[in-house]
Amino acid sequence: MSQSASNVRLRSARHAAGYRSQQELATALGVGVRQVRRWESENPPWPHPELQQALTDLLGQDLESLGFTPPAGRDRPHTLRRTTAGTAVAAAGLAAIPVQTTAAIQPASVAADFEAVTRSHRRLYWSVTPATLHPAAVAHAALGCALLTETTGQTRRSVAAALAESYLLAGRIEFFDLRDSEHAGRTLLLALQAAGQADDPLLGAAILAHSAFIPAWDSEREAAAERMVAARTYARRGPASTEFLAWLDAVEAECETRCGNIRTALHLIGHAEDVLRHGTGHTSPPWMDWFSGARLAAFKGNTQLVAGHLPQARTTLLSVLEDMPATEDKQRTVVYGDLAAVEAAAGNPEQACAYARQALDQLGITWYAMGMDRIREVRRTLAPHQHEQCVRDLDEHLYGWSTTVSALAR
């Protein structure tokens, strides 16, 4: 079939929606490839009623714009619907991810271009100052929302997945780096909506698990547990990798620790360790760059600390420092903070202050609000020793202009 003797409009719309071959579109519609060939011929037959809406939904244009001519005597078809399930979300007073609303369709290459920036932000998170990266991530997400209105089919799903990841990154910065739980909750909701548009259950599971941290930090166990049940439900649709399943255990353990259920938390960490020893064979998604065996050990050390198992916590956390890659600057701050807490609880103020100063030195390189929270908590426990020189030296490090302003602003 020559290009001059074909339905160029339908073929162009198919490519723009990310369906590179006629077979891919046929599979998406649940029809034979021969049917798509007939539609892309010079005189395409009018689609059957049950396929008309499917075509317009997948390709983002009405039938006439796709090169079809209504049979004589038949009413013109309705144009592409302009309302979606997002209306229900908006009616509930929540922000909603936009839907395709215009016939100006972007080419399929836009998905790869948008994903490339998302990947760059993912890598920059580990070194760029959060206050600098956050506006860039939010602006990139705004671009993704605009692109969702101009893409269809596989291209739209790819953009939606990258958009969900961008919102997840922004939400993580808001919660872990900036300690803004209120904004983090709203941002993670947007991430979940975008993951739904992408129909990506693992990404949805990751977002839900992150959202469980928010109520857990306020000791709201029921809300945190409900979100973890949802996260595990989505993960079963995955399939999830060994690391992903172990991470879910670690997140739930952290939530249980925050809610005072230490025995349950230790059981979950033990289960995570067993999971890592027996792989599922599935590969972790590329965006899951926040978990490893060393990260699990860090979770364990913190739980042992809270449980009062100080010798075990010290051993675990020291091994984490040895195994942690050089790029783990933020996590290293948290581990130093936990080691400081171990020594403070063990009655070793000088060693506690030494670890706390190491944490502060690391924070001077890469800011991490969670790390600073650890140091402030250690300082509070050192109140009985506040007249000792080691504690006064720690205060000189802790109460610089920037950290003092930050503390008063909270």
mmCIF file of C-alpha atoms in Angstrom:
data_model
loop_
_atom_site.group_PDB
_atom_site.id
_atom_site.type_symbol
_atom_site.label_atom_id
_atom_site.label_comp_id
_atom_site.label_asym_id
_atom_site.label_seq_id
_atom_site.Cartn_x
_atom_site.Cartn_y
_atom_site.Cartn_z
ATOM 1 C CA MET A 1 0.000 0.000 0.000
ATOM 2 C CA SER A 2 1.597 3.238 -1.093
ATOM 3 C CA GLN A 3 1.551 6.333 1.071
ATOM 4 C CA SER A 4 -0.424 8.246 -1.561
ATOM 5 C CA ALA A 5 -3.179 5.620 -1.541
ATOM 6 C CA SER A 6 -3.787 5.405 2.197
ATOM 7 C CA ASN A 7 -5.560 7.072 5.088
ATOM 8 C CA VAL A 8 -2.718 9.384 6.048
ATOM 9 C CA ARG A 9 -4.723 11.014 8.837
ATOM 10 C CA LEU A 10 -5.257 7.763 10.731
ATOM 11 C CA ARG A 11 -1.683 6.617 10.211
ATOM 12 C CA SER A 12 -0.315 9.945 11.488
ATOM 13 C CA ALA A 13 -2.603 9.866 14.525
ATOM 14 C CA ARG A 14 -1.506 6.292 15.259
ATOM 15 C CA HIS A 15 2.158 7.271 15.241
ATOM 16 C CA ALA A 16 1.504 10.363 17.369
ATOM 17 C CA ALA A 17 -0.251 8.200 19.960
ATOM 18 C CA GLY A 18 2.779 5.923 20.179
ATOM 19 C CA TYR A 19 1.480 2.925 18.191
ATOM 20 C CA ARG A 20 4.388 2.319 15.849
ATOM 21 C CA SER A 21 2.763 -0.512 13.915
ATOM 22 C CA GLN A 22 -0.708 -1.450 12.788
ATOM 23 C CA GLN A 23 -0.446 -4.555 14.951
ATOM 24 C CA GLU A 24 0.095 -2.464 18.116
ATOM 25 C CA LEU A 25 -3.069 -0.466 17.469
ATOM 26 C CA ALA A 26 -4.984 -3.633 16.630
ATOM 27 C CA THR A 27 -3.899 -5.189 19.919
ATOM 28 C CA ALA A 28 -4.916 -2.091 21.868
ATOM 29 C CA LEU A 29 -8.370 -2.163 20.243
ATOM 30 C CA GLY A 30 -8.796 -5.924 20.466
ATOM 31 C CA VAL A 31 -9.254 -6.367 16.708
ATOM 32 C CA GLY A 32 -7.306 -8.109 13.976
ATOM 33 C CA VAL A 33 -4.497 -6.286 12.191
ATOM 34 C CA ARG A 34 -6.418 -6.725 8.932
ATOM 35 C CA GLN A 35 -9.084 -4.400 10.286
ATOM 36 C CA VAL A 36 -6.513 -1.659 10.942
ATOM 37 C CA ARG A 37 -5.101 -2.132 7.433
ATOM 38 C CA ARG A 38 -8.584 -1.544 5.992
ATOM 39 C CA TRP A 39 -8.956 1.617 8.075
ATOM 40 C CA GLU A 40 -5.622 2.900 6.796
ATOM 41 C CA SER A 41 -6.528 2.205 3.178
ATOM 42 C CA GLU A 42 -7.512 4.894 0.673
ATOM 43 C CA ASN A 43 -11.237 4.384 1.307
ATOM 44 C CA PRO A 44 -11.529 3.270 4.937
ATOM 45 C CA PRO A 45 -14.829 1.667 5.970
ATOM 46 C CA TRP A 46 -16.845 3.340 8.703
ATOM 47 C CA PRO A 47 -15.950 1.684 12.066
ATOM 48 C CA HIS A 48 -18.497 -0.468 13.859
ATOM 49 C CA PRO A 49 -20.312 1.369 16.677
ATOM 50 C CA GLU A 50 -18.506 -0.543 19.426
ATOM 51 C CA LEU A 51 -15.119 0.568 18.037
ATOM 52 C CA GLN A 52 -15.898 4.218 17.333
ATOM 53 C CA GLN A 53 -15.417 5.461 20.894
ATOM 54 C CA ALA A 54 -12.396 3.210 21.398
ATOM 55 C CA LEU A 55 -10.688 4.755 18.387
ATOM 56 C CA THR A 56 -11.366 8.320 19.487
ATOM 57 C CA ASP A 57 -10.277 7.584 23.063
ATOM 58 C CA LEU A 58 -6.997 5.996 21.993
ATOM 59 C CA LEU A 59 -6.080 8.492 19.266
ATOM 60 C CA GLY A 60 -7.509 11.697 20.731
ATOM 61 C CA GLN A 61 -9.419 12.855 17.639
ATOM 62 C CA ASP A 62 -12.934 12.431 16.285
ATOM 63 C CA LEU A 63 -13.596 9.972 13.463
ATOM 64 C CA GLU A 64 -13.717 12.521 10.671
ATOM 65 C CA SER A 65 -10.376 13.960 11.792
ATOM 66 C CA LEU A 66 -9.045 10.401 11.572
ATOM 67 C CA GLY A 67 -9.968 10.204 7.883
ATOM 68 C CA PHE A 68 -13.335 8.440 8.095
ATOM 69 C CA THR A 69 -16.373 9.607 6.129
ATOM 70 C CA PRO A 70 -19.825 8.911 7.628
ATOM 71 C CA PRO A 71 -22.052 6.782 5.353
ATOM 72 C CA ALA A 72 -24.760 8.662 3.489
ATOM 73 C CA GLY A 73 -27.800 9.393 5.613
ATOM 74 C CA ARG A 74 -25.974 8.840 8.899
ATOM 75 C CA ASP A 75 -25.647 11.620 11.466
ATOM 76 C CA ARG A 76 -22.242 13.009 12.092
ATOM 77 C CA PRO A 77 -20.550 11.268 15.012
ATOM 78 C CA HIS A 78 -20.156 12.934 18.343
ATOM 79 C CA THR A 79 -16.791 14.554 18.875
ATOM 80 C CA LEU A 80 -14.313 13.272 21.401
ATOM 81 C CA ARG A 81 -15.639 13.427 24.954
ATOM 82 C CA ARG A 82 -14.231 16.321 26.948
ATOM 83 C CA THR A 83 -15.024 15.078 30.451
ATOM 84 C CA THR A 84 -13.513 12.164 32.334
ATOM 85 C CA ALA A 85 -13.224 10.612 35.744
ATOM 86 C CA GLY A 86 -11.083 13.594 36.700
ATOM 87 C CA THR A 87 -14.346 15.541 37.037
ATOM 88 C CA ALA A 88 -15.319 13.433 40.036
ATOM 89 C CA VAL A 89 -11.999 14.177 41.703
ATOM 90 C CA ALA A 90 -12.384 17.900 41.105
ATOM 91 C CA ALA A 91 -15.937 17.781 42.461
ATOM 92 C CA ALA A 92 -14.554 16.312 45.668
ATOM 93 C CA GLY A 93 -12.416 19.410 46.121
ATOM 94 C CA LEU A 94 -9.149 17.724 45.139
ATOM 95 C CA ALA A 95 -6.646 18.653 42.465
ATOM 96 C CA ALA A 96 -6.963 16.509 39.372
ATOM 97 C CA ILE A 97 -4.562 15.416 36.668
ATOM 98 C CA PRO A 98 -5.792 16.847 33.344
ATOM 99 C CA VAL A 99 -7.121 14.745 30.508
ATOM 100 C CA GLN A 100 -6.747 15.049 26.756
ATOM 101 C CA THR A 101 -8.862 17.999 25.667
ATOM 102 C CA THR A 102 -7.453 19.226 22.381
ATOM 103 C CA ALA A 103 -6.942 17.893 18.889
ATOM 104 C CA ALA A 104 -3.400 19.385 18.748
ATOM 105 C CA ILE A 105 -1.609 16.076 19.342
ATOM 106 C CA GLN A 106 2.112 16.012 20.139
ATOM 107 C CA PRO A 107 4.394 13.497 18.375
ATOM 108 C CA ALA A 108 5.303 10.250 20.117
ATOM 109 C CA SER A 109 8.871 11.510 20.680
ATOM 110 C CA VAL A 110 7.607 13.968 23.297
ATOM 111 C CA ALA A 111 7.329 11.123 25.814
ATOM 112 C CA ALA A 112 11.006 10.207 25.556
ATOM 113 C CA ASP A 113 12.028 13.856 25.849
ATOM 114 C CA PHE A 114 9.896 14.393 28.937
ATOM 115 C CA GLU A 115 11.145 11.147 30.517
ATOM 116 C CA ALA A 116 14.777 12.199 29.988
ATOM 117 C CA VAL A 117 14.355 15.270 32.201
ATOM 118 C CA THR A 118 12.540 13.205 34.813
ATOM 119 C CA ARG A 119 15.499 10.788 34.948
ATOM 120 C CA SER A 120 17.913 13.694 35.335
ATOM 121 C CA HIS A 121 15.947 15.075 38.289
ATOM 122 C CA ARG A 122 15.977 11.618 39.854
ATOM 123 C CA ARG A 123 19.778 11.545 39.784
ATOM 124 C CA LEU A 124 20.148 15.169 40.872
ATOM 125 C CA TYR A 125 18.146 14.491 44.031
ATOM 126 C CA TRP A 126 21.131 12.891 45.717
ATOM 127 C CA SER A 127 23.407 15.916 45.388
ATOM 128 C CA VAL A 128 21.460 19.089 44.566
ATOM 129 C CA THR A 129 20.143 21.253 47.390
ATOM 130 C CA PRO A 130 16.440 20.402 47.921
ATOM 131 C CA ALA A 131 15.337 24.040 47.846
ATOM 132 C CA THR A 132 16.982 24.318 44.414
ATOM 133 C CA LEU A 133 15.728 21.066 42.918
ATOM 134 C CA HIS A 134 12.160 21.276 44.192
ATOM 135 C CA PRO A 135 11.036 24.244 42.028
ATOM 136 C CA ALA A 136 12.547 22.561 38.964
ATOM 137 C CA ALA A 137 10.710 19.309 39.677
ATOM 138 C CA VAL A 138 7.407 21.126 40.228
ATOM 139 C CA ALA A 139 7.822 23.146 37.020
ATOM 140 C CA HIS A 140 8.618 19.959 35.117
ATOM 141 C CA ALA A 141 5.459 18.373 36.513
ATOM 142 C CA ALA A 142 3.449 21.373 35.320
ATOM 143 C CA LEU A 143 4.828 20.775 31.831
ATOM 144 C CA GLY A 144 3.805 17.127 32.106
ATOM 145 C CA CYS A 145 0.250 18.136 32.990
ATOM 146 C CA ALA A 146 0.128 20.294 29.867
ATOM 147 C CA LEU A 147 1.486 17.454 27.735
ATOM 148 C CA LEU A 148 -1.219 15.126 29.013
ATOM 149 C CA THR A 149 -3.780 17.330 27.261
ATOM 150 C CA GLU A 150 -1.881 16.969 23.977
ATOM 151 C CA THR A 151 -1.019 13.253 23.884
ATOM 152 C CA THR A 152 -2.960 10.042 23.503
ATOM 153 C CA GLY A 153 -2.544 6.282 23.654
ATOM 154 C CA GLN A 154 0.831 4.849 24.601
ATOM 155 C CA THR A 155 2.468 8.280 24.366
ATOM 156 C CA ARG A 156 0.067 9.654 26.960
ATOM 157 C CA ARG A 157 0.639 6.704 29.279
ATOM 158 C CA SER A 158 4.406 7.192 29.046
ATOM 159 C CA VAL A 159 4.089 10.896 29.844
ATOM 160 C CA ALA A 160 1.742 10.076 32.729
ATOM 161 C CA ALA A 161 4.234 7.597 34.215
ATOM 162 C CA ALA A 162 7.056 10.145 34.072
ATOM 163 C CA LEU A 163 4.710 12.768 35.508
ATOM 164 C CA ALA A 164 3.850 10.451 38.414
ATOM 165 C CA GLU A 165 7.550 9.975 39.087
ATOM 166 C CA SER A 166 8.134 13.744 39.013
ATOM 167 C CA TYR A 167 5.334 14.344 41.498
ATOM 168 C CA LEU A 168 6.664 11.513 43.669
ATOM 169 C CA LEU A 169 10.090 13.155 43.695
ATOM 170 C CA ALA A 170 8.561 16.517 44.603
ATOM 171 C CA GLY A 171 6.548 14.874 47.374
ATOM 172 C CA ARG A 172 9.615 13.136 48.759
ATOM 173 C CA ILE A 173 11.516 16.433 48.833
ATOM 174 C CA GLU A 174 8.608 18.123 50.605
ATOM 175 C CA PHE A 175 8.338 15.422 53.258
ATOM 176 C CA PHE A 176 11.886 14.208 53.839
ATOM 177 C CA ASP A 177 13.941 17.280 52.939
ATOM 178 C CA LEU A 178 11.685 20.231 53.697
ATOM 179 C CA ARG A 179 9.471 18.615 56.388
ATOM 180 C CA ASP A 180 6.283 19.976 54.855
ATOM 181 C CA SER A 181 3.809 17.153 55.375
ATOM 182 C CA GLU A 182 0.771 19.126 54.253
ATOM 183 C CA HIS A 183 2.182 19.922 50.820
ATOM 184 C CA ALA A 184 3.668 16.440 50.525
ATOM 185 C CA GLY A 185 0.258 14.863 50.997
ATOM 186 C CA ARG A 186 -1.276 16.934 48.199
ATOM 187 C CA THR A 187 1.648 16.315 45.876
ATOM 188 C CA LEU A 188 1.545 12.551 46.448
ATOM 189 C CA LEU A 189 -2.160 12.596 45.605
ATOM 190 C CA LEU A 190 -1.295 14.154 42.241
ATOM 191 C CA ALA A 191 1.396 11.495 41.787
ATOM 192 C CA LEU A 192 -1.150 8.746 42.441
ATOM 193 C CA GLN A 193 -3.589 10.234 39.943
ATOM 194 C CA ALA A 194 -0.871 10.361 37.292
ATOM 195 C CA ALA A 195 0.123 6.751 38.036
ATOM 196 C CA GLY A 196 -3.520 5.834 37.494
ATOM 197 C CA GLN A 197 -3.467 7.563 34.101
ATOM 198 C CA ALA A 198 -0.366 5.522 33.274
ATOM 199 C CA ASP A 199 -1.964 2.342 34.676
ATOM 200 C CA ASP A 200 1.320 1.624 36.489
ATOM 201 C CA PRO A 201 0.514 -0.391 39.645
ATOM 202 C CA LEU A 202 4.090 -0.544 40.962
ATOM 203 C CA LEU A 203 4.456 3.206 40.752
ATOM 204 C CA GLY A 204 1.100 3.479 42.493
ATOM 205 C CA ALA A 205 2.336 1.135 45.229
ATOM 206 C CA ALA A 206 5.469 3.244 45.734
ATOM 207 C CA ILE A 207 3.420 6.441 46.016
ATOM 208 C CA LEU A 208 0.978 4.892 48.486
ATOM 209 C CA ALA A 209 3.818 3.550 50.639
ATOM 210 C CA HIS A 210 5.443 6.987 50.731
ATOM 211 C CA SER A 211 2.101 8.508 51.707
ATOM 212 C CA ALA A 212 1.955 6.137 54.701
ATOM 213 C CA PHE A 213 4.875 8.003 56.264
ATOM 214 C CA ILE A 214 2.756 11.135 56.696
ATOM 215 C CA PRO A 215 0.196 9.792 59.215
ATOM 216 C CA ALA A 216 2.839 7.558 60.826
ATOM 217 C CA TRP A 217 4.912 10.622 61.754
ATOM 218 C CA ASP A 218 1.865 11.825 63.694
ATOM 219 C CA SER A 219 1.409 8.372 65.298
ATOM 220 C CA GLU A 220 -1.795 7.791 63.319
ATOM 221 C CA ARG A 221 -1.319 4.055 62.944
ATOM 222 C CA GLU A 222 -4.722 3.229 61.449
ATOM 223 C CA ALA A 223 -4.301 5.642 58.547
ATOM 224 C CA ALA A 224 -0.734 4.509 57.928
ATOM 225 C CA ALA A 225 -1.736 0.837 58.010
ATOM 226 C CA GLU A 226 -4.583 1.438 55.565
ATOM 227 C CA ARG A 227 -2.210 3.033 53.062
ATOM 228 C CA MET A 228 0.240 0.167 53.423
ATOM 229 C CA VAL A 229 -2.541 -2.347 52.704
ATOM 230 C CA ALA A 230 -3.330 -0.389 49.543
ATOM 231 C CA ALA A 231 0.362 -0.271 48.603
ATOM 232 C CA ARG A 232 0.739 -4.036 48.982
ATOM 233 C CA THR A 233 -2.428 -4.590 46.948
ATOM 234 C CA TYR A 234 -1.025 -2.558 44.071
ATOM 235 C CA ALA A 235 2.355 -4.294 44.378
ATOM 236 C CA ARG A 236 0.690 -7.689 43.836
ATOM 237 C CA ARG A 237 -0.437 -6.441 40.426
ATOM 238 C CA GLY A 238 3.224 -5.666 39.608
ATOM 239 C CA PRO A 239 4.956 -8.034 39.494
ATOM 240 C CA ALA A 240 7.164 -6.648 42.266
ATOM 241 C CA SER A 241 10.879 -7.326 42.618
ATOM 242 C CA THR A 242 12.597 -8.686 45.717
ATOM 243 C CA GLU A 243 13.891 -5.223 46.591
ATOM 244 C CA PHE A 244 10.464 -3.668 46.190
ATOM 245 C CA LEU A 245 8.798 -6.174 48.525
ATOM 246 C CA ALA A 246 11.570 -5.786 51.104
ATOM 247 C CA TRP A 247 11.230 -2.007 50.893
ATOM 248 C CA LEU A 248 7.501 -2.255 51.626
ATOM 249 C CA ASP A 249 8.370 -4.221 54.761
ATOM 250 C CA ALA A 250 10.922 -1.571 55.714
ATOM 251 C CA VAL A 251 8.426 1.264 55.215
ATOM 252 C CA GLU A 252 5.821 -0.499 57.315
ATOM 253 C CA ALA A 253 8.456 -1.191 59.964
ATOM 254 C CA GLU A 254 9.308 2.505 60.076
ATOM 255 C CA CYS A 255 5.616 3.358 60.439
ATOM 256 C CA GLU A 256 5.174 0.821 63.242
ATOM 257 C CA THR A 257 8.259 2.172 64.990
ATOM 258 C CA ARG A 258 6.862 5.691 64.839
ATOM 259 C CA CYS A 259 3.601 4.408 66.301
ATOM 260 C CA GLY A 260 5.343 2.581 69.154
ATOM 261 C CA ASN A 261 4.881 -0.994 67.935
ATOM 262 C CA ILE A 262 8.518 -2.046 68.130
ATOM 263 C CA ARG A 263 7.981 -5.810 68.188
ATOM 264 C CA THR A 264 5.919 -5.646 65.008
ATOM 265 C CA ALA A 265 8.554 -3.429 63.404
ATOM 266 C CA LEU A 266 11.384 -5.846 64.221
ATOM 267 C CA HIS A 267 9.340 -8.724 62.820
ATOM 268 C CA LEU A 268 8.794 -6.806 59.570
ATOM 269 C CA ILE A 269 12.495 -6.051 59.239
ATOM 270 C CA GLY A 270 13.322 -9.720 59.799
ATOM 271 C CA HIS A 271 10.847 -10.610 57.066
ATOM 272 C CA ALA A 272 12.442 -8.059 54.736
ATOM 273 C CA GLU A 273 15.842 -9.628 55.336
ATOM 274 C CA ASP A 274 14.385 -13.040 54.455
ATOM 275 C CA VAL A 275 12.838 -11.599 51.289
ATOM 276 C CA LEU A 276 16.186 -10.204 50.159
ATOM 277 C CA ARG A 277 17.778 -13.619 50.679
ATOM 278 C CA HIS A 278 15.196 -15.284 48.424
ATOM 279 C CA GLY A 279 14.819 -13.333 45.207
ATOM 280 C CA THR A 280 11.662 -13.210 43.109
ATOM 281 C CA GLY A 281 13.546 -12.961 39.827
ATOM 282 C CA HIS A 282 11.786 -9.741 38.862
ATOM 283 C CA THR A 283 13.739 -6.576 38.098
ATOM 284 C CA SER A 284 13.203 -3.417 40.129
ATOM 285 C CA PRO A 285 11.883 -0.406 38.179
ATOM 286 C CA PRO A 286 14.594 2.135 37.306
ATOM 287 C CA TRP A 287 13.001 4.848 39.451
ATOM 288 C CA MET A 288 13.437 2.794 42.626
ATOM 289 C CA ASP A 289 16.844 4.143 43.588
ATOM 290 C CA TRP A 290 16.145 4.781 47.273
ATOM 291 C CA PHE A 291 16.560 1.260 48.705
ATOM 292 C CA SER A 292 19.304 -1.336 49.181
ATOM 293 C CA GLY A 293 20.512 -3.850 51.722
ATOM 294 C CA ALA A 294 22.403 -1.061 53.486
ATOM 295 C CA ARG A 295 19.246 1.054 53.621
ATOM 296 C CA LEU A 296 17.372 -1.866 55.195
ATOM 297 C CA ALA A 297 20.109 -2.201 57.792
ATOM 298 C CA ALA A 298 19.735 1.518 58.550
ATOM 299 C CA PHE A 299 16.011 0.986 59.148
ATOM 300 C CA LYS A 300 16.920 -1.919 61.438
ATOM 301 C CA GLY A 301 19.476 0.085 63.419
ATOM 302 C CA ASN A 302 16.958 2.849 64.080
ATOM 303 C CA THR A 303 14.333 0.365 65.253
ATOM 304 C CA GLN A 304 16.854 -1.335 67.538
ATOM 305 C CA LEU A 305 17.708 2.097 68.942
ATOM 306 C CA VAL A 306 14.070 2.890 69.693
ATOM 307 C CA ALA A 307 13.659 -0.569 71.229
ATOM 308 C CA GLY A 308 16.554 0.154 73.591
ATOM 309 C CA HIS A 309 18.768 -2.567 72.112
ATOM 310 C CA LEU A 310 21.775 -0.272 72.190
ATOM 311 C CA PRO A 311 24.666 -2.732 71.586
ATOM 312 C CA GLN A 312 22.815 -4.279 68.648
ATOM 313 C CA ALA A 313 21.902 -0.859 67.243
ATOM 314 C CA ARG A 314 25.517 0.322 67.503
ATOM 315 C CA THR A 315 26.804 -2.770 65.671
ATOM 316 C CA THR A 316 24.156 -2.498 62.955
ATOM 317 C CA LEU A 317 24.681 1.208 62.326
ATOM 318 C CA LEU A 318 28.474 0.947 62.225
ATOM 319 C CA SER A 319 28.167 -1.796 59.611
ATOM 320 C CA VAL A 320 25.856 0.463 57.605
ATOM 321 C CA LEU A 321 28.544 3.167 57.521
ATOM 322 C CA GLU A 322 31.048 0.627 56.232
ATOM 323 C CA ASP A 323 28.727 -0.716 53.512
ATOM 324 C CA MET A 324 27.186 2.580 52.411
ATOM 325 C CA PRO A 325 28.277 3.882 48.982
ATOM 326 C CA ALA A 326 30.083 7.206 48.860
ATOM 327 C CA THR A 327 27.076 8.804 47.132
ATOM 328 C CA GLU A 328 24.722 8.196 50.081
ATOM 329 C CA ASP A 329 25.274 11.606 51.665
ATOM 330 C CA LYS A 330 21.747 12.097 52.963
ATOM 331 C CA GLN A 331 21.433 8.649 54.477
ATOM 332 C CA ARG A 332 24.870 9.003 56.062
ATOM 333 C CA THR A 333 23.581 12.033 57.978
ATOM 334 C CA VAL A 334 20.721 9.962 59.399
ATOM 335 C CA VAL A 335 23.045 7.116 60.393
ATOM 336 C CA TYR A 336 25.413 9.526 62.171
ATOM 337 C CA GLY A 337 22.400 10.946 63.970
ATOM 338 C CA ASP A 338 21.232 7.507 65.081
ATOM 339 C CA LEU A 339 24.725 6.615 66.278
ATOM 340 C CA ALA A 340 24.771 9.838 68.260
ATOM 341 C CA ALA A 341 21.439 8.863 69.805
ATOM 342 C CA VAL A 342 22.826 5.410 70.698
ATOM 343 C CA GLU A 343 25.788 6.927 72.503
ATOM 344 C CA ALA A 344 23.639 9.526 74.257
ATOM 345 C CA ALA A 345 21.312 6.791 75.516
ATOM 346 C CA ALA A 346 24.325 4.727 76.604
ATOM 347 C CA GLY A 347 25.655 7.627 78.698
ATOM 348 C CA ASN A 348 28.544 8.546 76.407
ATOM 349 C CA PRO A 349 28.011 12.267 75.736
ATOM 350 C CA GLU A 350 31.434 12.873 74.207
ATOM 351 C CA GLN A 351 30.982 10.144 71.594
ATOM 352 C CA ALA A 352 27.399 11.263 71.002
ATOM 353 C CA CYS A 353 28.597 14.804 70.306
ATOM 354 C CA ALA A 354 31.320 13.525 67.997
ATOM 355 C CA TYR A 355 28.789 11.673 65.823
ATOM 356 C CA ALA A 356 26.425 14.638 65.920
ATOM 357 C CA ARG A 357 29.167 16.966 64.673
ATOM 358 C CA GLN A 358 29.915 14.535 61.829
ATOM 359 C CA ALA A 359 26.250 14.643 60.907
ATOM 360 C CA LEU A 360 26.275 18.440 60.936
ATOM 361 C CA ASP A 361 29.371 18.514 58.738
ATOM 362 C CA GLN A 362 27.556 16.281 56.259
ATOM 363 C CA LEU A 363 24.473 18.493 56.392
ATOM 364 C CA GLY A 364 26.699 21.412 55.448
ATOM 365 C CA ILE A 365 27.395 19.610 52.183
ATOM 366 C CA THR A 366 23.948 18.158 51.464
ATOM 367 C CA TRP A 367 20.941 19.392 53.432
ATOM 368 C CA TYR A 368 18.453 16.803 54.669
ATOM 369 C CA ALA A 369 15.723 17.792 57.105
ATOM 370 C CA MET A 370 15.362 14.241 58.416
ATOM 371 C CA GLY A 371 19.018 14.307 59.399
ATOM 372 C CA MET A 372 18.630 17.617 61.208
ATOM 373 C CA ASP A 373 15.614 16.228 63.071
ATOM 374 C CA ARG A 374 17.817 13.434 64.353
ATOM 375 C CA ILE A 375 20.458 15.895 65.602
ATOM 376 C CA ARG A 376 17.950 18.117 67.373
ATOM 377 C CA GLU A 377 16.502 15.088 69.139
ATOM 378 C CA VAL A 378 19.984 14.026 70.259
ATOM 379 C CA ARG A 379 20.659 17.522 71.566
ATOM 380 C CA ARG A 380 17.490 17.385 73.646
ATOM 381 C CA THR A 381 18.588 14.107 75.235
ATOM 382 C CA LEU A 382 21.953 15.696 76.082
ATOM 383 C CA ALA A 383 20.319 18.372 78.247
ATOM 384 C CA PRO A 384 21.680 16.820 81.484
ATOM 385 C CA HIS A 385 25.202 17.317 80.078
ATOM 386 C CA GLN A 386 24.717 20.782 78.583
ATOM 387 C CA HIS A 387 27.452 22.352 80.727
ATOM 388 C CA GLU A 388 30.078 19.913 79.506
ATOM 389 C CA GLN A 389 32.526 21.212 76.925
ATOM 390 C CA CYS A 390 31.627 18.585 74.292
ATOM 391 C CA VAL A 391 27.984 19.691 74.342
ATOM 392 C CA ARG A 392 28.941 23.370 74.164
ATOM 393 C CA ASP A 393 31.137 22.582 71.181
ATOM 394 C CA LEU A 394 28.198 20.794 69.567
ATOM 395 C CA ASP A 395 26.025 23.869 70.152
ATOM 396 C CA GLU A 396 28.605 26.003 68.358
ATOM 397 C CA HIS A 397 28.164 23.727 65.323
ATOM 398 C CA LEU A 398 24.400 23.377 65.671
ATOM 399 C CA TYR A 399 23.362 26.986 66.156
ATOM 400 C CA GLY A 400 24.805 28.735 63.157
ATOM 401 C CA TRP A 401 22.795 31.516 61.543
ATOM 402 C CA SER A 402 21.135 29.306 58.933
ATOM 403 C CA THR A 403 20.197 26.461 61.262
ATOM 404 C CA THR A 404 18.875 28.822 63.940
ATOM 405 C CA VAL A 405 16.663 30.675 61.447
ATOM 406 C CA SER A 406 15.422 27.340 60.127
ATOM 407 C CA ALA A 407 14.580 26.132 63.627
ATOM 408 C CA LEU A 408 12.602 29.309 64.486
ATOM 409 C CA ALA A 409 10.738 29.141 61.183
ATOM 410 C CA ARG A 410 9.354 25.673 61.900
#
